[in-house]
Structures are given as structure tokens and as C-alpha cells.
Amino acid sequence: MREMLTGGELDYLTGDYLAELTMLILGRDKMKNPERGFAKTFLIQLEDCLGLAHDRGVRIVANAGGLNPAGLADAVRALAERLGIPAKVAHVEGDDLLPRSAELGFAGVLTANAYLGAWGIVDCLNAG
């Protein structure tokens, strides 16, 4: 993250933290603790770079929320507050199909998620 923030002019920094295997790992993590289910590595990277991103006016977009986007958003807010960095944090939900898994014919799975596209992200960015 730091390399990208210092490598040139940026308006947005995006990060892809999820893959199918990652979703499995996050699912197991969330089973152990319902407050988890997001990519903790993102928080580690963000702790090192949030001030730099803020100073440069770079907006960060990541899918690191995984199975708990609200939990990651809360953790980012807490991190920003602890670091004394003003940050606007938003998250997108709606991809979790697990509550409908039986209805959709795949009961008993650990996770079930759908790709939503970028519309929710665009809405968050437009909202500031």
C-alpha cells in the first residue's frame, strides 16, 4: 500500500483482498468469532499508510470486508480515531446469500456470496 501511495499521483487506491480460498478462511474465522470475517492484513497495512493517504487526499477502496464489511468499517473507524486521523468510512453490503442458501439449493455451505459490481462503491464515493 505504501509503495502505491508514494509511487505517483493518485486519486483512488484500490485493493483486492479476496479470493475463493480467502472467503473460506474468513468463513472459518467468523465461525470462531462473529466479529471477525474480514481481512486483518488490510488493517495492518492501513495502520502504516492511513496518515499518508489522508495527507495526499487519496481515497481508499478495498473489498477487505469479506464476510463482515460492517465489522471492518468499525475497525477502520477505531484505527483512524486511535491515530488521530479524520476519516470518512463507508461499506457496502448485500452480497451475503448464506441466509438464502437452502432456498437457492446449496444448503450446508460455509459461505455464499455474489458479485455485486461497483454500483455500491460508486454510491459511497459520490456520497463523500
Coordinates of C-alpha atoms in Angstrom, one line a residue:
M1 CA 0.0 0.0 0.0
R2 CA 2.8 2.4 0.9
E3 CA 4.6 1.8 -2.4
M4 CA 1.5 2.6 -4.3
L5 CA 0.8 5.8 -2.3
T6 CA 4.4 7.0 -2.8
G7 CA 4.7 5.9 -6.4
G8 CA 3.0 8.8 -8.1
E9 CA -0.2 10.9 -8.1
L10 CA -3.3 9.1 -7.1
D11 CA -6.9 10.0 -6.6
Y12 CA -8.0 6.5 -5.5
L13 CA -6.1 3.4 -4.2
T14 CA -7.9 0.1 -4.7
G15 CA -7.1 -3.2 -3.2
D16 CA -8.4 -6.7 -3.9
Y17 CA -8.1 -8.8 -0.7
L18 CA -10.5 -11.6 -1.6
A19 CA -10.3 -14.9 -3.5
E20 CA -12.4 -18.0 -3.1
L21 CA -9.8 -19.5 -0.7
T22 CA -9.7 -16.3 1.3
M23 CA -13.5 -16.4 1.7
L24 CA -13.2 -20.0 3.1
I25 CA -10.6 -18.8 5.6
L26 CA -12.7 -15.8 6.6
G27 CA -15.7 -18.1 6.9
R28 CA -13.9 -20.3 9.4
D29 CA -12.6 -17.2 11.2
K30 CA -16.1 -15.8 11.5
M31 CA -17.4 -19.1 12.8
K32 CA -14.9 -18.8 15.7
N33 CA -15.7 -15.2 16.3
P34 CA -18.7 -13.5 14.7
E35 CA -17.0 -10.1 14.9
R36 CA -14.3 -11.3 12.5
G37 CA -14.6 -12.4 8.9
F38 CA -12.6 -9.5 7.3
A39 CA -9.1 -9.3 6.0
K40 CA -7.0 -8.3 9.1
T41 CA -3.9 -7.7 6.8
F42 CA -5.7 -4.7 5.4
L43 CA -5.8 -3.1 8.9
I44 CA -2.1 -3.7 9.4
Q45 CA -1.3 -2.1 6.0
L46 CA -3.8 0.7 6.7
E47 CA -2.2 1.5 10.1
D48 CA 1.0 2.2 8.3
C49 CA -0.5 4.2 5.5
L50 CA -3.7 6.0 6.6
G51 CA -1.9 9.2 7.5
L52 CA -0.1 9.3 4.2
A53 CA -3.3 8.6 2.2
H54 CA -5.1 11.4 4.2
D55 CA -2.3 13.9 3.7
R56 CA -2.3 13.2 -0.1
G57 CA -6.1 13.2 -0.4
V58 CA -6.2 9.6 -1.7
R59 CA -9.4 7.7 -1.2
I60 CA -9.0 4.0 -0.5
V61 CA -11.4 1.4 -1.8
A62 CA -11.0 -2.2 -0.9
N63 CA -13.0 -5.4 -0.6
A64 CA -11.3 -6.4 2.6
G65 CA -14.6 -6.5 4.5
G66 CA -15.1 -10.0 3.2
L67 CA -17.9 -11.6 5.3
N68 CA -18.1 -8.7 7.7
P69 CA -17.9 -5.4 5.9
A70 CA -19.6 -3.5 8.8
G71 CA -17.0 -5.0 11.2
L72 CA -14.1 -3.9 9.1
A73 CA -15.7 -0.4 8.7
D74 CA -15.9 -0.2 12.5
A75 CA -12.3 -1.4 12.9
V76 CA -11.1 1.3 10.4
R77 CA -13.0 4.0 12.2
A78 CA -11.4 2.9 15.5
L79 CA -8.0 2.8 13.9
A80 CA -8.4 6.3 12.4
E81 CA -9.6 7.6 15.8
R82 CA -6.7 6.0 17.6
L83 CA -4.2 7.5 15.1
G84 CA -6.0 10.9 15.3
I85 CA -6.7 10.9 11.5
P86 CA -10.1 12.2 10.4
A87 CA -11.5 9.6 8.0
K88 CA -14.9 9.0 6.3
V89 CA -15.6 5.3 6.2
A90 CA -18.3 3.6 4.2
H91 CA -19.1 0.0 3.4
V92 CA -21.3 -2.0 1.0
E93 CA -23.4 -5.0 2.0
G94 CA -25.8 -7.2 0.1
D95 CA -23.6 -9.9 -1.3
D96 CA -24.3 -12.5 1.5
L97 CA -26.5 -15.2 0.2
L98 CA -26.0 -17.6 3.1
P99 CA -29.4 -16.8 4.7
R100 CA -31.0 -17.9 1.4
S101 CA -28.7 -20.9 0.7
A102 CA -31.4 -23.6 1.3
E103 CA -33.9 -21.7 -0.9
L104 CA -31.2 -21.4 -3.6
G105 CA -30.3 -25.1 -3.4
F106 CA -27.0 -25.0 -1.7
A107 CA -27.7 -25.6 2.0
G108 CA -24.9 -26.5 4.3
V109 CA -22.2 -24.4 2.7
L110 CA -19.8 -22.3 4.8
T111 CA -20.2 -19.1 2.7
A112 CA -22.3 -18.0 -0.2
N113 CA -21.6 -14.6 -1.8
A114 CA -22.5 -12.9 -5.0
Y115 CA -20.5 -10.4 -7.1
L116 CA -22.4 -7.1 -6.9
G117 CA -20.4 -4.9 -9.3
A118 CA -19.3 -1.4 -8.5
W119 CA -22.6 0.4 -8.0
G120 CA -22.5 0.4 -4.2
I121 CA -18.9 1.6 -4.3
V122 CA -19.8 4.4 -6.7
D123 CA -22.7 5.5 -4.4
C124 CA -20.3 5.6 -1.4
L125 CA -17.8 7.6 -3.3
N126 CA -20.4 10.0 -4.6
A127 CA -21.8 10.5 -1.0
G128 CA -18.3 11.7 0.1

